mmCIF file of C-alpha atoms in Angstrom:
data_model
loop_
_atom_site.group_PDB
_atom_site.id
_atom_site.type_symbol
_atom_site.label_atom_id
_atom_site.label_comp_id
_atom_site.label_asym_id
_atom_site.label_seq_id
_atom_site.Cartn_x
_atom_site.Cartn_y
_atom_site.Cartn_z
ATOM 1 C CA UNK A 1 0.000 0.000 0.000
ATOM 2 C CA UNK A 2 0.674 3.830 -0.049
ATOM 3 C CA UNK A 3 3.653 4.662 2.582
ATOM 4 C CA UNK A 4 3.301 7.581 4.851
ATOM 5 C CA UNK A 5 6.160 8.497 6.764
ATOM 6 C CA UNK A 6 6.880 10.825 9.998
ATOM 7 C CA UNK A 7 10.444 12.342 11.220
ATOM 8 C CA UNK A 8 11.497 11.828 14.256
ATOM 9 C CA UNK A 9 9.912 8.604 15.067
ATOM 10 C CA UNK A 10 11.393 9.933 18.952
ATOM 11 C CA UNK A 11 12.045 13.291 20.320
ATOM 12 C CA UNK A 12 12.638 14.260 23.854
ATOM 13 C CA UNK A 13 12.706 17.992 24.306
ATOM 14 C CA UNK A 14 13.026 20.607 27.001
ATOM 15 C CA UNK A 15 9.682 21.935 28.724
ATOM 16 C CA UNK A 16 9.167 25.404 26.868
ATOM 17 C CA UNK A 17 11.094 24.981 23.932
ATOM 18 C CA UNK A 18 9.466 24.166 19.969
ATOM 19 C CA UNK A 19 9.559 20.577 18.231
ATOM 20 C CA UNK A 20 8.646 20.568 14.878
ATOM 21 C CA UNK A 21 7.407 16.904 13.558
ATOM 22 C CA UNK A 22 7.428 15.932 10.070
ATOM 23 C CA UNK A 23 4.889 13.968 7.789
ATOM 24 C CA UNK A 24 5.366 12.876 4.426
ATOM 25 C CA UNK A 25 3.597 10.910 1.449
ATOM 26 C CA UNK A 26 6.280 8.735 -0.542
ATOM 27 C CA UNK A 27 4.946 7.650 -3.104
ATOM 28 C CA UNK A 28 1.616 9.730 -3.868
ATOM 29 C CA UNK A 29 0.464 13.539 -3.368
ATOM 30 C CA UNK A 30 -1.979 14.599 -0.642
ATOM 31 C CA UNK A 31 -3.100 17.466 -0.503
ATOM 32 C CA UNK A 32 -5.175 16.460 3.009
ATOM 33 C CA UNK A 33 -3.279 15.003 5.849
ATOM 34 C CA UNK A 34 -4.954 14.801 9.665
ATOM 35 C CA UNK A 35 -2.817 15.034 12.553
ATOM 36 C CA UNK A 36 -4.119 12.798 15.591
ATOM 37 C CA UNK A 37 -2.279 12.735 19.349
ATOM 38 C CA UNK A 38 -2.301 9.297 21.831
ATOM 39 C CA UNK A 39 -1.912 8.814 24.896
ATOM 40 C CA UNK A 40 -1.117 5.832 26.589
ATOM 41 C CA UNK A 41 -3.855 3.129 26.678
ATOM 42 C CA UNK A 42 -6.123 5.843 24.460
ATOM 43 C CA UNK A 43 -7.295 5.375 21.123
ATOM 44 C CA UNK A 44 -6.494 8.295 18.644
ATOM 45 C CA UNK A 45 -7.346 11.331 18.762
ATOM 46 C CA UNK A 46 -8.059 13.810 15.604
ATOM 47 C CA UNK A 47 -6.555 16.578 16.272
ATOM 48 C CA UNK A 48 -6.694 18.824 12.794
ATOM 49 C CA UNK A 49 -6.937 18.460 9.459
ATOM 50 C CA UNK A 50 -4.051 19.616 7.390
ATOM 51 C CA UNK A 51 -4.691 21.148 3.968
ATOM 52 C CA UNK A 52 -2.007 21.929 1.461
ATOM 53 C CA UNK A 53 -2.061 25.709 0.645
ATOM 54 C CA UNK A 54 -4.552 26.768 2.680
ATOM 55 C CA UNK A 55 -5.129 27.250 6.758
ATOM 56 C CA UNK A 56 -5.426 23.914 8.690
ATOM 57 C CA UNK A 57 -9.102 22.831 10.706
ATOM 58 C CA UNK A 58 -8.435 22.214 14.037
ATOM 59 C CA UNK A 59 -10.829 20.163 15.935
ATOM 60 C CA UNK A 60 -12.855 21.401 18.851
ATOM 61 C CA UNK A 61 -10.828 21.710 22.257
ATOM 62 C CA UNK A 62 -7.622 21.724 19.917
ATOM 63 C CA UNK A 63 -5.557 24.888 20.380
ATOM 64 C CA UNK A 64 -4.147 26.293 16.855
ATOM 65 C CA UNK A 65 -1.791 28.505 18.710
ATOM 66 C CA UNK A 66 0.022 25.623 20.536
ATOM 67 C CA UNK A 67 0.060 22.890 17.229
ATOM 68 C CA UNK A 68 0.835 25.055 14.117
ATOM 69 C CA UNK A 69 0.444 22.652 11.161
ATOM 70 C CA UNK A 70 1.839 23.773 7.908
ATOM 71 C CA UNK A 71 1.121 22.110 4.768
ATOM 72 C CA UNK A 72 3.469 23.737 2.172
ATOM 73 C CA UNK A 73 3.806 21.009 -0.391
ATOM 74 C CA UNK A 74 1.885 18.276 -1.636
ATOM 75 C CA UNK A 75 4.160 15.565 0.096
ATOM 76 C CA UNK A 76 4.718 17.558 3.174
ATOM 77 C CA UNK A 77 2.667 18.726 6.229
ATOM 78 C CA UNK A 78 4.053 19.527 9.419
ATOM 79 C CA UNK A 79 3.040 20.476 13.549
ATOM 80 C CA UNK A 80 4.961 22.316 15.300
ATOM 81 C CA UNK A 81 4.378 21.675 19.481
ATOM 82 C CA UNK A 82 5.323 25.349 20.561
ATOM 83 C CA UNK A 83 6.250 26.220 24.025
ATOM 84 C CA UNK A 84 5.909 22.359 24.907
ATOM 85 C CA UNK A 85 4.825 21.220 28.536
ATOM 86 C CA UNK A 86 5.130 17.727 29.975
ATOM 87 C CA UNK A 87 2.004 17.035 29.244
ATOM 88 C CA UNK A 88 2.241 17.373 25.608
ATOM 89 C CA UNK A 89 4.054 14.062 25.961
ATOM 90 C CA UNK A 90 2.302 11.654 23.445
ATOM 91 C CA UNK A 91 2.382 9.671 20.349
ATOM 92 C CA UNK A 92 1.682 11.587 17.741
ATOM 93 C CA UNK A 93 0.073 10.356 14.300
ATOM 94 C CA UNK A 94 -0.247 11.646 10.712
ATOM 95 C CA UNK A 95 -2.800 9.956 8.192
ATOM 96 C CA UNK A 96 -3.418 10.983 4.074
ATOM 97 C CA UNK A 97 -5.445 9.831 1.403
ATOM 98 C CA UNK A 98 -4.361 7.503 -1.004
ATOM 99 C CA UNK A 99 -6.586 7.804 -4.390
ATOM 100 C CA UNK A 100 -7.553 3.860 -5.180
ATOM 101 C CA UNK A 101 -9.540 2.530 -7.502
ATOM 102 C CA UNK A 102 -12.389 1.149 -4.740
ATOM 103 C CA UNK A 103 -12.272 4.174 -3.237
ATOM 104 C CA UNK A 104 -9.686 6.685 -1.853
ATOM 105 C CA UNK A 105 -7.817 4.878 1.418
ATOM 106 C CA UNK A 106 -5.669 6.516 4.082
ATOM 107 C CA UNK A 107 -2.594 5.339 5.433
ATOM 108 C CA UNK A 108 -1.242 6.540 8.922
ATOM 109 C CA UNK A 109 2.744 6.930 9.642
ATOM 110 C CA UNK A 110 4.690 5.411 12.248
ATOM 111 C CA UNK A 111 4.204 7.895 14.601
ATOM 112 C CA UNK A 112 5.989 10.177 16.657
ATOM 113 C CA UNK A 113 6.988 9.775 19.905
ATOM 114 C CA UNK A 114 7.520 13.126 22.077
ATOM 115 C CA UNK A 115 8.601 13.546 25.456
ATOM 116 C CA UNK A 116 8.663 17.090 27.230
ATOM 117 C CA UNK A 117 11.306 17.114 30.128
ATOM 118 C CA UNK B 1 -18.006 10.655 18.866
ATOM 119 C CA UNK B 2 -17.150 7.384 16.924
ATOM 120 C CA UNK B 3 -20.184 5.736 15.357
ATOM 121 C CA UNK B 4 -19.153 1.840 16.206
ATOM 122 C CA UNK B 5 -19.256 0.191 19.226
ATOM 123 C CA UNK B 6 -16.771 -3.354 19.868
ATOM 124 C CA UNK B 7 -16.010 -5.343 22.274
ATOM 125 C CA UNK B 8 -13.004 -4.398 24.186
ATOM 126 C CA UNK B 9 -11.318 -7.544 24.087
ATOM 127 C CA UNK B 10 -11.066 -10.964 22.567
ATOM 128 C CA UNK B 11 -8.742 -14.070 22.700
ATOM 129 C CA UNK B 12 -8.110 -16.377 19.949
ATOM 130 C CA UNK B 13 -5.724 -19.659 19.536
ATOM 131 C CA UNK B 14 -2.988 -19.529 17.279
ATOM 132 C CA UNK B 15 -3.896 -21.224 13.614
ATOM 133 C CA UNK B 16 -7.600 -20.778 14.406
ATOM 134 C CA UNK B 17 -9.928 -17.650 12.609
ATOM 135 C CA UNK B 18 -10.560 -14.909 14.376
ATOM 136 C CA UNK B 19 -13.593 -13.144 14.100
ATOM 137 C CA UNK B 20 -14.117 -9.624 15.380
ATOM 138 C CA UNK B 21 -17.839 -7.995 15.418
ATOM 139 C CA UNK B 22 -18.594 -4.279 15.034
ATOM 140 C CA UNK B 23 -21.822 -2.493 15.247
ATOM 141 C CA UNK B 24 -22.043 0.548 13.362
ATOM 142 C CA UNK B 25 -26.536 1.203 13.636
ATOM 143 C CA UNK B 26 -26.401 4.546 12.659
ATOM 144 C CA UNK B 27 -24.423 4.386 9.324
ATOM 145 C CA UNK B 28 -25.449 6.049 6.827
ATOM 146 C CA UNK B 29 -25.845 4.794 2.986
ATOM 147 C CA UNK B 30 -22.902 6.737 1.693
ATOM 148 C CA UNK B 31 -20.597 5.375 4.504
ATOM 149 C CA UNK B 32 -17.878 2.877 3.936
ATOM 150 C CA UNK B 33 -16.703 1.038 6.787
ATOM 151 C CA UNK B 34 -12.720 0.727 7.671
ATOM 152 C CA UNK B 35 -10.572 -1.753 9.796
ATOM 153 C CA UNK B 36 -7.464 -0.806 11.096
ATOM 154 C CA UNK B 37 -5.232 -2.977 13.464
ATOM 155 C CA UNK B 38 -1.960 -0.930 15.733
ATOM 156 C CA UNK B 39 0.437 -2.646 17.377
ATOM 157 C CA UNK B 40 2.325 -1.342 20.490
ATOM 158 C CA UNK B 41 4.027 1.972 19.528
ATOM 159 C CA UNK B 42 3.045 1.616 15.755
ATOM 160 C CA UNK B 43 0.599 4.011 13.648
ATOM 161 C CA UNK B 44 -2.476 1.829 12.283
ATOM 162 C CA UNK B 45 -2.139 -0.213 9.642
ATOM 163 C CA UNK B 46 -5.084 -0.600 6.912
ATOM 164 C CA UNK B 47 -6.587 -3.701 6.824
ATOM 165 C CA UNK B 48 -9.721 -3.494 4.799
ATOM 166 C CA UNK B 49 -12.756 -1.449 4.115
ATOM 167 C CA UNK B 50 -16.282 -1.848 2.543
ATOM 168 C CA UNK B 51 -19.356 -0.599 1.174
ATOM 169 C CA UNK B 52 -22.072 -2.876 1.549
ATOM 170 C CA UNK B 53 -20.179 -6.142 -0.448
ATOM 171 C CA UNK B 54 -17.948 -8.661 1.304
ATOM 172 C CA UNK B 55 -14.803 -7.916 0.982
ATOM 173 C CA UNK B 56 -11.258 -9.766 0.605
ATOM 174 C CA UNK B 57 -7.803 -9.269 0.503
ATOM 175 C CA UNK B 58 -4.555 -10.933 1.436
ATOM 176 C CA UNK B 59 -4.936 -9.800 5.121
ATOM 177 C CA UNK B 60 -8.358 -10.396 6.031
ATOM 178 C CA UNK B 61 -12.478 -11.028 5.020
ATOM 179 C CA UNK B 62 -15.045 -8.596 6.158
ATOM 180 C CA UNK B 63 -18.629 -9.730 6.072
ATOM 181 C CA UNK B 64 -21.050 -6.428 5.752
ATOM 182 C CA UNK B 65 -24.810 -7.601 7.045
ATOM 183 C CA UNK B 66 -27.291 -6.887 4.506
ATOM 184 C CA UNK B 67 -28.440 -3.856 6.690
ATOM 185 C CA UNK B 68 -25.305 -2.407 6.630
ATOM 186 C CA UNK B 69 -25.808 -2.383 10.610
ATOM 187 C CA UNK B 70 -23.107 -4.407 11.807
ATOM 188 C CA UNK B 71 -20.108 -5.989 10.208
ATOM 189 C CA UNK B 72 -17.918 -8.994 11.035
ATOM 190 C CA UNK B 73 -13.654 -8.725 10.419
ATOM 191 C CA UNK B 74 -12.004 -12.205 9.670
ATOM 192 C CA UNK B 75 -8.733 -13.463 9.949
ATOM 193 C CA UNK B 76 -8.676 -16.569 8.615
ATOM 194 C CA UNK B 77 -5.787 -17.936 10.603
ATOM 195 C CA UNK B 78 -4.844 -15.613 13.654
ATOM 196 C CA UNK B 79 -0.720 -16.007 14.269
ATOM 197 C CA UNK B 80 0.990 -14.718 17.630
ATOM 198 C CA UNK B 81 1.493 -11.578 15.584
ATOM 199 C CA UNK B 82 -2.131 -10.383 15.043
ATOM 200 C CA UNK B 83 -2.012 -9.411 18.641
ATOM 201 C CA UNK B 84 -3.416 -6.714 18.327
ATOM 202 C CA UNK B 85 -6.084 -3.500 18.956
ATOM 203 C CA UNK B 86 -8.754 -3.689 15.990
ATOM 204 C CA UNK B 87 -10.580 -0.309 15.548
ATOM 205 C CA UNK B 88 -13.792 -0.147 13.148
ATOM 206 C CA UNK B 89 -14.256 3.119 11.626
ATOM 207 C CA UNK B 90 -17.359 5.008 9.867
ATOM 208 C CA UNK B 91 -15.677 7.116 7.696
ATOM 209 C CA UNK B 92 -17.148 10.473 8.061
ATOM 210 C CA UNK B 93 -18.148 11.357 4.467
ATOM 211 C CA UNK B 94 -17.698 9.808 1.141
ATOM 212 C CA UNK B 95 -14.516 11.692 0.094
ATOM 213 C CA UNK B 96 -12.711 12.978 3.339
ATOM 214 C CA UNK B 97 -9.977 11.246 5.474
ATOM 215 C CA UNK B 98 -11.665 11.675 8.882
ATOM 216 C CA UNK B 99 -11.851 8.907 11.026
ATOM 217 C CA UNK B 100 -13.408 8.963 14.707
ATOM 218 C CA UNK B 101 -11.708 6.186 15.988
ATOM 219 C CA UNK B 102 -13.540 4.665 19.256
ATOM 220 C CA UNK B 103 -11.567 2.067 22.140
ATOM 221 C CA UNK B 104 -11.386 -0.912 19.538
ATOM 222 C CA UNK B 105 -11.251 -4.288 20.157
ATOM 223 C CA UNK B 106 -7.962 -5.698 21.418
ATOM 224 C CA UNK B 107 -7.058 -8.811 20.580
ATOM 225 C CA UNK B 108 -4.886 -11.836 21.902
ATOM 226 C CA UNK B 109 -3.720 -14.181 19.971
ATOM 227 C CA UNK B 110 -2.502 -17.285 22.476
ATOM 228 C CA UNK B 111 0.088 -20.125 21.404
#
């Protein structure tokens, strides 16, 4: 199938500093990606939809300020954790669509894992 | 809020099928339903999805009831490393990627 991939699969950062996580579609262009955060022993959570060229939808509860998710290519979206806390510390996941001929599929990364110090 | 509801757990012997049940009463007929499995520390990884026909691949079966109200994943011979949580998905809209993923179904597969 389609291959999604995220950079860094782990980051460990310091408590008020920026990590920037990166998402990419190999082998196909998507110009939606969704950005979703776990925590342990949770299922996923949705937390925006990324759109290439245009401003991202965040999902309710979901500060924009805090997870700034650029989408500046048609391979490439990113989200920036800014002025991380410890309890940003999750797994975070990035999902695109895949056009197919029984109907478009999406295909999550690895994930990212991020721990806040 | 996810539209599916599965049990939270299952066992299954190695070399034997493994059947995992969904509900999903409130789909609409536009509405294609996905299964994903993760694995500890892993993003999900696409296992099948469906309209309304049963559907195959090298993975898995899934069996769509005729109401579209409920829908059964198969695989066919469960190995130690289908261990596993199963989430079923309502995908929200015919052409987006949004999925509401609810607790899933997490199954063990024992020797």
């Amino acid at each position: 199938g389609a291959v999604v991939s995220q950079h860094p699969s782990r980051v460990i950062c310091k408590s008020g500093t920026s990590v920037k996580i990166e998402c990419r579609s190999l082998d196909f262009q998507a110009t939606t990606m969704f950005w979703y955060r776990q925590f342990p022993k949770q299922s996923l959570m949705l937390m925006a939809t990324s759109n290439e060229g245009s401003k991202a939808t965040y999902e309710q509860g979901v500060e924009k300020d805090k997870f700034l998710i650029n989408h500046a290519s048609l391979t490439l979206s990113t989200l920036t954790v800014t002025s991380a806390h410890p309890e940003d510390s999750s797994f975070y996941i990035c999902s695109a669509i895949a056009p197919g001929a029984s109907g478009n599929t999406i295909y999550f990364g690895e994930g990212s894992w991020l721990t806040v110090v | 809020d996810a539209k599916t509801t599965q049990p939270p757990s299952m066992d299954c012997a190695e070399g034997r099928a493994a059947n995992l049940p969904c509900n999903h009463s409130t789909i609409s007929g536009n509405e294609y339903v996905y299964w994903y499995r993760q694995i500890h520390s892993q993003g999900p990884q696409y296992i099948i999805h469906g309209l309304k026909n049963n559907e195959t691949n090298e993975m898995a079966s899934l069996i769509i009831t005729e109401d579209r109200k409920s829908s059964t994943l198969i695989l066919p011979h469960a190995t130690l490393r289908d261990t596993a949580v199963y989430y079923c998905i309502v995908r929200v809209g015919s052409n987006t990627g949004k999925l509401i993923f609810g607790q899933g179904t997490t199954l063990q597969v024992k020797p």
